[in-house]
Short mmCIF file of C-alpha atoms in Angstrom, two decimals:
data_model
loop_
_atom_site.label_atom_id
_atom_site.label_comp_id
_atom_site.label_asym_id
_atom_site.label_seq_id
_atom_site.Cartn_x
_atom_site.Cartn_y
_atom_site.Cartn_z
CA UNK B 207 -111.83 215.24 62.84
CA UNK B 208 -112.97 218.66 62.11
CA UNK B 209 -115.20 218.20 59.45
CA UNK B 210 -118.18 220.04 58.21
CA UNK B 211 -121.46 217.19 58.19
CA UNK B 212 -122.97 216.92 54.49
CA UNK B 213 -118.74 217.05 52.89
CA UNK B 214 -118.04 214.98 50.39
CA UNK B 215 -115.23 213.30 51.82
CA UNK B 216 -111.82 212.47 49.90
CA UNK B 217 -110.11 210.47 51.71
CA UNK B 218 -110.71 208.31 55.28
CA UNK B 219 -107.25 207.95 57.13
CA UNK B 220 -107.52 205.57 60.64
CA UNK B 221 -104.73 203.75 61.88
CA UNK B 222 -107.38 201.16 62.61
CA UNK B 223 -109.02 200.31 59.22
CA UNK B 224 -110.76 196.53 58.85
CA UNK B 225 -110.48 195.59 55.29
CA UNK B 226 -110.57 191.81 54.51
CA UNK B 227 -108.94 189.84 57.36
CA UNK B 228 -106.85 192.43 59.04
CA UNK B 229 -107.01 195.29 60.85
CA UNK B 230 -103.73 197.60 59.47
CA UNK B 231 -103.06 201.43 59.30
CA UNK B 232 -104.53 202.76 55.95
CA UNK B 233 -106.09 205.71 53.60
CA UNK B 234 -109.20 205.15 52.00
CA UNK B 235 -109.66 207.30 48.99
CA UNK B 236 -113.15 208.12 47.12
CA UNK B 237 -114.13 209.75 44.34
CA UNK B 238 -117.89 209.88 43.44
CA UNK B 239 -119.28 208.07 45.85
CA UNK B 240 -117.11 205.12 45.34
CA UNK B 241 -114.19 203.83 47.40
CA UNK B 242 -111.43 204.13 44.29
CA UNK B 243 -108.08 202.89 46.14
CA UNK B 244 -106.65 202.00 49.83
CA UNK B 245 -103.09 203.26 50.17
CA UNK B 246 -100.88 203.02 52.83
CA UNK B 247 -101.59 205.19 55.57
CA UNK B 248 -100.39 209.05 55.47
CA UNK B 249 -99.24 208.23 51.57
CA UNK B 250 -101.88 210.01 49.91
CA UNK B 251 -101.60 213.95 49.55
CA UNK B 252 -104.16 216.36 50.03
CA UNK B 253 -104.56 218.27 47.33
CA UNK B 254 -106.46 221.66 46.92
CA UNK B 255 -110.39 221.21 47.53
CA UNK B 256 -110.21 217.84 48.72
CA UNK B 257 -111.45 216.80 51.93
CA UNK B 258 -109.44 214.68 54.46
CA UNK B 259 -111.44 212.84 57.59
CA UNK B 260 -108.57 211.83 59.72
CA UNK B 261 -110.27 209.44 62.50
CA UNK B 262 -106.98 209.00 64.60
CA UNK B 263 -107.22 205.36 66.26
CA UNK B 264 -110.78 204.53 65.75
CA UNK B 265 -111.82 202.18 64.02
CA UNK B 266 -113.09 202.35 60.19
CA UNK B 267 -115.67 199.80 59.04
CA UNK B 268 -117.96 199.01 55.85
CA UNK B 269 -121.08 200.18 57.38
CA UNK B 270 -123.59 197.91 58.61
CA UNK B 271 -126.19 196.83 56.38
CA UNK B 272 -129.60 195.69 58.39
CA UNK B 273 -131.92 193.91 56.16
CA UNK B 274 -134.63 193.45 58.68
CA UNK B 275 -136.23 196.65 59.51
CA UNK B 276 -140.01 197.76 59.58
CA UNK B 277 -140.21 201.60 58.53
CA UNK B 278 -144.10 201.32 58.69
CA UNK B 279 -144.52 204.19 56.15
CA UNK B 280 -146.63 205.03 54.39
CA UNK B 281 -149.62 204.19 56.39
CA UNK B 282 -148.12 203.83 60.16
CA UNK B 283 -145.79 206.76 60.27
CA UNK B 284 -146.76 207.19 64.20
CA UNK B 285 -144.57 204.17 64.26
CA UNK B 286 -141.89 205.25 62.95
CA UNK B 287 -141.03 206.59 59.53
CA UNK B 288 -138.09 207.00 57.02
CA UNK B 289 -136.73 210.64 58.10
CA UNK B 290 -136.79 208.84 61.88
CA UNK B 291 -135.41 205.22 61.04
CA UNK B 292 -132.81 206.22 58.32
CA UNK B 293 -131.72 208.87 61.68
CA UNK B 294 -131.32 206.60 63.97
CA UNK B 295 -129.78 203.91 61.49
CA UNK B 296 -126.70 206.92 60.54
CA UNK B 297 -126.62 207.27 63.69
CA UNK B 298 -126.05 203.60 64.87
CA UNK B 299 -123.23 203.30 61.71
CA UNK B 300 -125.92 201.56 59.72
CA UNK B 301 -125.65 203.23 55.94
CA UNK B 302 -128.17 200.37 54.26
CA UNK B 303 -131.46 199.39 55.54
CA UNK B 304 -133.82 196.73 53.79
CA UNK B 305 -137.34 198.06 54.93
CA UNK B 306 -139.85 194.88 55.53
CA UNK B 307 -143.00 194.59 53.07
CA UNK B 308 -145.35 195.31 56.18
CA UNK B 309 -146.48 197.00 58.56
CA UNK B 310 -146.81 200.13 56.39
CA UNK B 311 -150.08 200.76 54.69
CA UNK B 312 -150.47 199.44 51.73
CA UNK B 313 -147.99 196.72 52.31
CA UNK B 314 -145.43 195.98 49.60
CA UNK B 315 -147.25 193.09 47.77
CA UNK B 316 -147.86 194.67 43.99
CA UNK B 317 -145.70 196.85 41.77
CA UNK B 318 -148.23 199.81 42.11
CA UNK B 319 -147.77 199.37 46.22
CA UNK B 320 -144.14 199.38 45.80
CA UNK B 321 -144.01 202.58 43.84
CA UNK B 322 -146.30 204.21 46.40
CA UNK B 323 -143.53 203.40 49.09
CA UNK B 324 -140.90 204.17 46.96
CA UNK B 325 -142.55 207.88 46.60
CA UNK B 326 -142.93 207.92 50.80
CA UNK B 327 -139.39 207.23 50.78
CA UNK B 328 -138.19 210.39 48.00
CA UNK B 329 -135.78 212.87 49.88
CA UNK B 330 -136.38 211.69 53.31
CA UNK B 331 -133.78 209.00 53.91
CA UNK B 332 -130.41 209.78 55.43
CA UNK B 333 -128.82 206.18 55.00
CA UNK B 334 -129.42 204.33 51.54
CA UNK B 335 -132.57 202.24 51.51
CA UNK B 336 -133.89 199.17 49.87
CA UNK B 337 -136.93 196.93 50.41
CA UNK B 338 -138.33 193.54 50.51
CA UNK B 339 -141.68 192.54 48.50
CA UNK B 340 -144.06 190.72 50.57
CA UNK B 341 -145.48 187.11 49.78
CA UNK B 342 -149.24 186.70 50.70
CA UNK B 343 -152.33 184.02 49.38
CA UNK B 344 -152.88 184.93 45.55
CA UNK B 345 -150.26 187.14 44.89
CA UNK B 346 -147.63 184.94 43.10
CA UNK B 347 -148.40 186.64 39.38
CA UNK B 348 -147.18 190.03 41.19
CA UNK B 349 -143.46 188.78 41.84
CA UNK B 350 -141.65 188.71 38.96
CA UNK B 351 -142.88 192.02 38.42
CA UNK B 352 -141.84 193.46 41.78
CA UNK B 353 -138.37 192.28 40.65
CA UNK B 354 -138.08 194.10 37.93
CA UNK B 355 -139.18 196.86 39.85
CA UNK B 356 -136.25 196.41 41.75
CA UNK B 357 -137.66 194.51 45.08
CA UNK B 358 -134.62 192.65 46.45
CA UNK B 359 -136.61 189.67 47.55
CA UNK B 360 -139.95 188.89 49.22
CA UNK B 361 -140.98 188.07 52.79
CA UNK B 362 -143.86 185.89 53.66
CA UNK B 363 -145.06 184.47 57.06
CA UNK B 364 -146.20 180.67 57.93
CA UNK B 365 -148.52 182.31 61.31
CA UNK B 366 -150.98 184.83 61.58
CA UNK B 367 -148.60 188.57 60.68
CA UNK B 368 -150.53 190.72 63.28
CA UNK B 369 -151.70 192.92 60.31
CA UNK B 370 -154.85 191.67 58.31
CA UNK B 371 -153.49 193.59 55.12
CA UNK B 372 -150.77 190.44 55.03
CA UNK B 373 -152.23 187.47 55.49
CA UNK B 374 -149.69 184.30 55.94
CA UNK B 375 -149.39 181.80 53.18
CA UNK B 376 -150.32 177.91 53.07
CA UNK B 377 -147.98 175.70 51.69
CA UNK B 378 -149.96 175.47 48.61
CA UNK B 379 -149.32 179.23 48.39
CA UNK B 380 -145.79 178.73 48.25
CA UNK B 381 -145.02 175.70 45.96
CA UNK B 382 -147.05 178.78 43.55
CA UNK B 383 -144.27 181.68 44.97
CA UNK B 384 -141.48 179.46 44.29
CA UNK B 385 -142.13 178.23 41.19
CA UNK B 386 -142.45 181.29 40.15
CA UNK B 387 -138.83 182.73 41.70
CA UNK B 388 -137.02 179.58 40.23
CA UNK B 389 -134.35 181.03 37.62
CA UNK B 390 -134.35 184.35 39.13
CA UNK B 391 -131.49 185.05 41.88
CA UNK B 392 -134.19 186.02 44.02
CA UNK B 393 -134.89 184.98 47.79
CA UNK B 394 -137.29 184.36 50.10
CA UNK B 395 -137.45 185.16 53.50
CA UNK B 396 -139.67 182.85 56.35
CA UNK B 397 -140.96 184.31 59.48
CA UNK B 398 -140.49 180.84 60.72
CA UNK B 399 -143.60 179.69 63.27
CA UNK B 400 -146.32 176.93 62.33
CA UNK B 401 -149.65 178.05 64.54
CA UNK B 402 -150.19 174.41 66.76
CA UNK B 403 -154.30 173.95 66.80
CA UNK B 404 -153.55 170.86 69.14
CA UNK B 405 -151.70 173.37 72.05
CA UNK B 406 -153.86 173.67 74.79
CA UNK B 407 -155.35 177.18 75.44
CA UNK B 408 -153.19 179.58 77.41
CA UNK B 409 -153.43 179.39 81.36
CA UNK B 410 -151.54 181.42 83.41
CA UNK B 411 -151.18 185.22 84.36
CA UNK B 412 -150.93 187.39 81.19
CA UNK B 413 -148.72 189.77 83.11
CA UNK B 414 -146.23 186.99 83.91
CA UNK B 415 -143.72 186.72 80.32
CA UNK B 416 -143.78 183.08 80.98
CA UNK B 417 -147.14 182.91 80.20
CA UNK B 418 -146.15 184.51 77.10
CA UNK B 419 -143.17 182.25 76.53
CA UNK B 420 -145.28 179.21 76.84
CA UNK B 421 -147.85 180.04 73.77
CA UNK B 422 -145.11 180.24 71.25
CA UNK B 423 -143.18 176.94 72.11
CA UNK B 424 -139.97 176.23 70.40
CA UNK B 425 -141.73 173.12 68.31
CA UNK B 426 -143.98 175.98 66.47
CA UNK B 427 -140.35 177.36 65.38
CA UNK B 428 -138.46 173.53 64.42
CA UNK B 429 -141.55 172.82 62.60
CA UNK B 430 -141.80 175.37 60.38
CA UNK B 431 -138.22 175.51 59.81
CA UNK B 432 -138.18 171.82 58.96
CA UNK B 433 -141.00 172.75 56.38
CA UNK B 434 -138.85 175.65 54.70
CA UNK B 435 -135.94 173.47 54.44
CA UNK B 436 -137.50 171.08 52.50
CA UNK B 437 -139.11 173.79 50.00
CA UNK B 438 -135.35 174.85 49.50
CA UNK B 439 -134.25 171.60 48.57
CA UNK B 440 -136.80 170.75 46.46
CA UNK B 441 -137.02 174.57 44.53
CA UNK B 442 -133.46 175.22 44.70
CA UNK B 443 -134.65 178.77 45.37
CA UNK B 444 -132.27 180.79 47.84
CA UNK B 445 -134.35 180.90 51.46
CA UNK B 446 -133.91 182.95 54.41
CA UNK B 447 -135.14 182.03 58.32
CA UNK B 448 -135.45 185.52 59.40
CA UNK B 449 -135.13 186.09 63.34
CA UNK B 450 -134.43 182.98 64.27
CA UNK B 451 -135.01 182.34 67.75
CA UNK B 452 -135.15 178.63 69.23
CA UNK B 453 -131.41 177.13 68.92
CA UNK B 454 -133.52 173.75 68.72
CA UNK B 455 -133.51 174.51 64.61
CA UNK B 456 -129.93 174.63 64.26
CA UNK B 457 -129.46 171.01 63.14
CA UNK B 458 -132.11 171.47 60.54
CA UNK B 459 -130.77 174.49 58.74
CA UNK B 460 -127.57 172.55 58.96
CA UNK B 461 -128.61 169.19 57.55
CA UNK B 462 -130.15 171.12 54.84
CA UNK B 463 -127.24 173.22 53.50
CA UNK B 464 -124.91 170.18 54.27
CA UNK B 465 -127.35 168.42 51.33
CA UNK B 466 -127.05 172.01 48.82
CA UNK B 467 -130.17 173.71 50.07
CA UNK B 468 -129.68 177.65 49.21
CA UNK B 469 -130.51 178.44 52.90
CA UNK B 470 -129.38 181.27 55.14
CA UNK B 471 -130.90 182.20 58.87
CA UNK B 472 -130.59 185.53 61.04
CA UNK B 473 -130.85 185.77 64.37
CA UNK B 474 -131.28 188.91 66.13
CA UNK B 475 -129.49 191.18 69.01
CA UNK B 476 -132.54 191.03 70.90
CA UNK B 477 -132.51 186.83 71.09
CA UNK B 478 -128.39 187.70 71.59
CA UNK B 479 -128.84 190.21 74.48
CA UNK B 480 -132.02 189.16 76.62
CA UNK B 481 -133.07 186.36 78.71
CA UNK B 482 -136.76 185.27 79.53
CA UNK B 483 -135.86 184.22 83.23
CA UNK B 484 -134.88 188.55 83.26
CA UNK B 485 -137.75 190.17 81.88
CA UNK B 486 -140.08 192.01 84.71
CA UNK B 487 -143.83 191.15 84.87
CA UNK B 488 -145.67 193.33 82.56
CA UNK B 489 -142.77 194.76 80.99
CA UNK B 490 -144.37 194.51 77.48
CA UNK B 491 -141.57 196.42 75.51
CA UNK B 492 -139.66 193.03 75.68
CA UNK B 493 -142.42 191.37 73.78
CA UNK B 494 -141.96 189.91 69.91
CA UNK B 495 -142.27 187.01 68.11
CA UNK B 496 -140.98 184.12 68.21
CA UNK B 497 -140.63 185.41 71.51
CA UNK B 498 -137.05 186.11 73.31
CA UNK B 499 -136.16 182.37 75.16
CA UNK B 500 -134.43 181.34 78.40
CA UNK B 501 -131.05 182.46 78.80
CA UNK B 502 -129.61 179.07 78.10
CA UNK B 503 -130.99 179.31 74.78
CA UNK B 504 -129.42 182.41 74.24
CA UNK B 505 -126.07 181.05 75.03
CA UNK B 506 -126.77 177.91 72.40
CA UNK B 507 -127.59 180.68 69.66
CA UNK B 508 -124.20 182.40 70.61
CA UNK B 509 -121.80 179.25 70.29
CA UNK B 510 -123.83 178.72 66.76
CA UNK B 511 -122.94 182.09 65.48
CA UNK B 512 -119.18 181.47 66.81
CA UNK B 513 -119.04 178.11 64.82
CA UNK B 514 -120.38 180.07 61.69
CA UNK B 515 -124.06 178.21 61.54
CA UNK B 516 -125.63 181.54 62.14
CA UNK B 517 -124.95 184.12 58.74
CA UNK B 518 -126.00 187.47 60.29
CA UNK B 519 -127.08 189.36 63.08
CA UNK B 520 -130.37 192.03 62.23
CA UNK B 521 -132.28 194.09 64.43
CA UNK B 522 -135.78 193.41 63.09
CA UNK B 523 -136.64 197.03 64.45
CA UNK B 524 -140.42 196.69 65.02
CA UNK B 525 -141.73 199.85 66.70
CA UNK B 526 -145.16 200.89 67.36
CA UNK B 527 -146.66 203.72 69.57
CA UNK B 528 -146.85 202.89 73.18
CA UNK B 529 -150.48 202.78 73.80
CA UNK B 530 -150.03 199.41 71.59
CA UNK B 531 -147.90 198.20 74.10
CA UNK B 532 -150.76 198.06 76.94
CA UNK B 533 -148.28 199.24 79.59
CA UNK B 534 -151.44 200.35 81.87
CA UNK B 535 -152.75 196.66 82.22
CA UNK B 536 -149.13 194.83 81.17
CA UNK B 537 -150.54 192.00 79.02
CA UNK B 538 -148.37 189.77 77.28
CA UNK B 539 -150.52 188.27 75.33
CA UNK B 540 -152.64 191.32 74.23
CA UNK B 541 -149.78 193.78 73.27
CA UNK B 542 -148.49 194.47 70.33
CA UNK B 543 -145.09 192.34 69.88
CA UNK B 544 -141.61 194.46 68.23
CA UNK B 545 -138.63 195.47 69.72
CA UNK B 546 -136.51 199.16 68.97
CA UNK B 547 -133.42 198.76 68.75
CA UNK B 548 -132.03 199.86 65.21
CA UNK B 549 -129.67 202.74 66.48
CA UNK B 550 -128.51 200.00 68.77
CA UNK B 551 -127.38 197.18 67.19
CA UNK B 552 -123.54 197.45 66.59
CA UNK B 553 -122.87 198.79 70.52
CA UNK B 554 -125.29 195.87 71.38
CA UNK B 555 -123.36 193.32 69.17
CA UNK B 556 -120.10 194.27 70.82
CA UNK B 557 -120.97 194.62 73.94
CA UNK B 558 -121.89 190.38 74.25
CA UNK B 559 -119.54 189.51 71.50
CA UNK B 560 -116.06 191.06 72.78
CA UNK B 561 -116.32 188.12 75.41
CA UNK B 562 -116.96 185.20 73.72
CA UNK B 563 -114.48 184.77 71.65
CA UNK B 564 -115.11 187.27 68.43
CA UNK B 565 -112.87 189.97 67.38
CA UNK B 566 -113.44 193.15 65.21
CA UNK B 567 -112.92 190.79 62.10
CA UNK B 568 -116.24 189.47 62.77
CA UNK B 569 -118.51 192.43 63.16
CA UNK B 570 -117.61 192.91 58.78
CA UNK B 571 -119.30 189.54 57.98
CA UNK B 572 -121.98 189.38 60.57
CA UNK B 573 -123.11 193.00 59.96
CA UNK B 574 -121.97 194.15 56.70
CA UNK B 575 -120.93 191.34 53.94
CA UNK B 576 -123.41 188.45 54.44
CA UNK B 577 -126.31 190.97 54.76
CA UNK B 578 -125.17 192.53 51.59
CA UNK B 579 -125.49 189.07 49.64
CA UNK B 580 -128.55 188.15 51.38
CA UNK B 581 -130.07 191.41 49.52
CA UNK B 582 -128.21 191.01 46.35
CA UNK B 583 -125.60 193.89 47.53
CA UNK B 584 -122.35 192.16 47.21
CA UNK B 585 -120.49 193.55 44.69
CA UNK B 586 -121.50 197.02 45.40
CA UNK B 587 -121.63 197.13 49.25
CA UNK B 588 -120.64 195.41 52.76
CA UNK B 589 -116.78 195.80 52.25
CA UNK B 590 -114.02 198.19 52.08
CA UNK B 591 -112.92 197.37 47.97
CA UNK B 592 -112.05 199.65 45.28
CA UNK B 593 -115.02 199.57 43.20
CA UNK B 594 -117.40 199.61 46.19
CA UNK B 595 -119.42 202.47 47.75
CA UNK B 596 -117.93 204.77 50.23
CA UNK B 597 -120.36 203.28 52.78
CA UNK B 598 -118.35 203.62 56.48
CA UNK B 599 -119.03 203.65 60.06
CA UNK B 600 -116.54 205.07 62.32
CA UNK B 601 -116.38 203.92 66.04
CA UNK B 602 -114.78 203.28 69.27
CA UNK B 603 -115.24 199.79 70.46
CA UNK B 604 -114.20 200.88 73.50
CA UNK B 605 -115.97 203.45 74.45
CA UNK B 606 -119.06 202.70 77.28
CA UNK B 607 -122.17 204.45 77.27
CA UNK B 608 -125.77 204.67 79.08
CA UNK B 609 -128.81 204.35 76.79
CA UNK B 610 -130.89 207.34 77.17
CA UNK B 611 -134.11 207.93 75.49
CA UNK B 612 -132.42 211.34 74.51
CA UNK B 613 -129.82 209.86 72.59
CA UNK B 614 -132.33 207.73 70.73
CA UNK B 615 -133.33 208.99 66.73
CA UNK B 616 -136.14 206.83 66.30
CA UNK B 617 -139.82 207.84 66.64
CA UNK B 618 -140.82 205.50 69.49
CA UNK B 619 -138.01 205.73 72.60
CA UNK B 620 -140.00 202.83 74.08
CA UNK B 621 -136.86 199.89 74.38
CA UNK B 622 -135.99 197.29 76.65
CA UNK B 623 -132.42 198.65 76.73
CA UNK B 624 -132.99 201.99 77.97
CA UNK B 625 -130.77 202.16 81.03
CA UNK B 626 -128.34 199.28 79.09
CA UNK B 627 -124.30 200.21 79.61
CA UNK B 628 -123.11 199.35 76.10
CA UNK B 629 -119.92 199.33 74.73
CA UNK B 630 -118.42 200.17 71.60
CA UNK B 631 -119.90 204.27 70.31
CA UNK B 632 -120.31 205.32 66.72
CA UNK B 633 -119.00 208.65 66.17
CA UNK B 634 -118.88 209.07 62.48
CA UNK B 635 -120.90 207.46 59.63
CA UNK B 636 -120.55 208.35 55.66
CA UNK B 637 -122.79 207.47 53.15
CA UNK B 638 -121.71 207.25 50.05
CA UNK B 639 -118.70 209.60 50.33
CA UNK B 640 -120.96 211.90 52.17
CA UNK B 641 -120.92 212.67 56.05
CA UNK B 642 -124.26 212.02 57.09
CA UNK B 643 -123.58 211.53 60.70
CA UNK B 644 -120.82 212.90 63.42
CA UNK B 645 -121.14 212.65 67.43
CA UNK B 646 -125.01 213.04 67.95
CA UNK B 647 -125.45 215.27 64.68
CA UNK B 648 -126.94 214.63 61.28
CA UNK B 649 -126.25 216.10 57.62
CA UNK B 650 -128.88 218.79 56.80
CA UNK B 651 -130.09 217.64 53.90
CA UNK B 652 -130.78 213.47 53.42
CA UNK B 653 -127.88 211.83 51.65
CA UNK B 654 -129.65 208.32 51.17
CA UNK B 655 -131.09 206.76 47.74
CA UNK B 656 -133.45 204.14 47.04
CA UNK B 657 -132.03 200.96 46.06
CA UNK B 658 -133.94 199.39 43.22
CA UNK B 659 -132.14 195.79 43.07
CA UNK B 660 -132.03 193.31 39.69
CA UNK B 661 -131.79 189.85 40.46
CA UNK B 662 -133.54 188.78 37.52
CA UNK B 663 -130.31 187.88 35.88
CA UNK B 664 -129.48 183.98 35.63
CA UNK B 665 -127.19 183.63 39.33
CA UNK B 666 -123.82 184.41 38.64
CA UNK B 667 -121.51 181.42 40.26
CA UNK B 668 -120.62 182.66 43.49
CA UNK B 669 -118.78 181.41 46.68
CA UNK B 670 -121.54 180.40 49.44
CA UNK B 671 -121.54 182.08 52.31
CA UNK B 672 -123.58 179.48 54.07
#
């Protein structure tokens, strides 16, 4: 695979390539940045100038799409920024990221905030990047024009954000938001938690993560769930549980798209991966919210995404700089809650997934296609098609390896799975036709675009995912 980084590549030839529902020997061959045909492998012949990537046995892949990421620039770029994130994301086989309307400063809740981010973004981004509009109190007259700006859909929260500069919304706040998204093929996305005035305050020793665990109950999470599952049904306005944590909302998302709500719900590799009962006291990096629940939890969210009530699996990458993290005094209730883990995701995926029942025909519609509809993608990413961008991760599901804060492209190296043996390595990722990415390197020169998204088109009848 001997292949200068930054080619335009010609053709992709694996005798492992996952396209639809099989897993078959196969050339991939692109022309501008598009994926133009898929021919039987060895068929196609190299002709003068053109560039073959022959990737042996491993495995070829649309390239994850993450839709939950927080690049915190402008604003926070000690966080983490888009020259670091879009890195670590080529680096993880992630070629789309959907940056979150917050924590950067200003946050993403006007047109003229939007096109300041877009300008942070220009000629840093080495994976393709689009972005979520944020939904806060008294902003509802800004949305329609954020989607013509090309926003691919708004977040808002139902508890207190962490950051005054997004303020969560009341329900009267979002009868406004949705009637103003109805007839667009927008969405909106729910960090999912009602704040409980009646919960007694917290006891206990703020160093203990029980103590933690026990002032964000699952019954903040159902409640709020139950809330946004009713707004679906009544707006008909596509919704989104993002990070979903307590399995105890399961039968509620399901109830509601059993009766036609246009809901969908991530949950995330952190909630997939870790287990309260395992986390050290003061260990603070493990922190987020809702918060990571008892390992029997865990398992319930696992057997949900096996029977297909789950739609997708995100990182919500949430860095800050470690000082935030109060490591000195190890408070769980006074540090800052996020979790890195963006380069991470696949190998973390794969690691839990290969036992329990899920096979390499999964990772495409967990990781790639559902996240690609969620952000109005489909169509133009998320799948190996002619027609589709030349978007691919290369990998070796096999392969173990230690995480080591060396290894890691993002700004903050502070993670709970430092140390973690994963399994499953990328070793190649193109964006676009371009090799952004091979073992540990990166492309000189970014190779990643902005994506400005329409959805203000009447929806197109589609097959549900949900």
């Amino acid at each position: 695979m001997d292949v200068p980084l930054g080619s335009k590549i010609s053709i992709v030839r694996s005798r492992r390539v996952v396209t639809g529902n099989t897993i078959s020997p196969a050339d991939i061959i692109i022309k501008d940045g598009k994926i133009v045909g898929i021919q039987p492998w060895g068929k196609q012949s190299i002709t003068v100038g053109s560039q073959l990537l022959d990737a042996g046995d491993l495995v070829v892949m649309p390239g994850i799409i993450d839709p939950h990421v927080h690049v915190n620039e402008p604003g926070r770029t000690d966080w983490e920024g888009y020259s670091t994130a879009t890195r670590a994301a080529a680096a993880g086989g992630i070629t789309t990221i959907v940056d979150m309307p917050l924590n950067s400063l200003p946050p993403t809740t006007s047109v003229s905030n939007f096109l300041t981010k877009l300008k942070a973004a220009e000629g840093q981004c080495f994976v393709d990047v689009a972005f979520w509009g944020g939904v806060i109190p008294g902003n509802q007259l800004e949305l329609v024009p954020m989607l013509h700006a090309g926003v691919a859909g708004f977040k808002c929260f139902l508890i207190s954000s962490g950051v005054p500069e997004f303020p969560h919304v009341s329900l009267m706040d979002l009868h406004s938001a949705m009637s103003e998204l109805q007839g667009t093929n927008s969405v909106l996305l729910f960090h999912a938690e009602f704040d409980d005035p009646s919960r007694a305050p917290t006891n206990g020793d703020p160093m203990q993560y029980e103590t933690f665990l026990a002032s964000r109950p699952p019954h903040m999470e159902v409640a709020a769930v139950e809330a946004v599952a009713n707004l679906c049904l009544q707006y008909k306005v596509r919704c989104h549980i993002v990070h979903l944590s307590s399995a105890m909302a399961l039968p509620i998302i399901r109830k509601a798209k059993k009766a036609g709500a246009p809901l969908t719900v991530e949950t995330t590799h952190h909630y997939l991966t870790l287990s309260a009962e395992k986390i050290p006291p003061g260990a603070t990096y493990f922190k987020c919210c809702p918060p990571v629940r008892e390992h029997s939890n865990k398992e319930a969210l696992w057997n949900a995404l096996l029977q297909g009530h789950i739609d997708m699996v995100v990182s919500d990458h949430s860095p800050c700089t470690p000082d935030l993290k109060l490591l000195q005094d190890g408070d769980f209730l006074k540090a800052w809650g996020g979790i890195c883990s963006l380069q991470l995701g696949l190998s973390l995926f794969w690691s839990s997934a290969r036992s329990r029942g899920f096979s390499l025909l999964d990772i495409p519609r967990l990781l790639s296609s559902n996240p690609a509809k969620l952000s109005s993608l489909d169509g133009r990413k998320g799948a190996i098609k002619p027609g589709y961008d030349a978007d691919l991760v290369i990998w070796d599901p096999d392969k173990e390896y230690q995480v080591h804060e060396a290894s890691l492209h993002h700004k903050n190296k502070l993670t709970p799975y430092l140390g973690f043996q994963l399994c499953g390595e990328t070793e190649a990722t193109i964006v676009g036709g371009i090799l952004v990415y091979y073992k540990g390197r990166h492309c000189p020169v970014p190779a990643g675009k902005p994506l400005l998204i329409q959805t203000m088109e009447l929806p197109e009848p589609s097959d549900p995912y949900y």
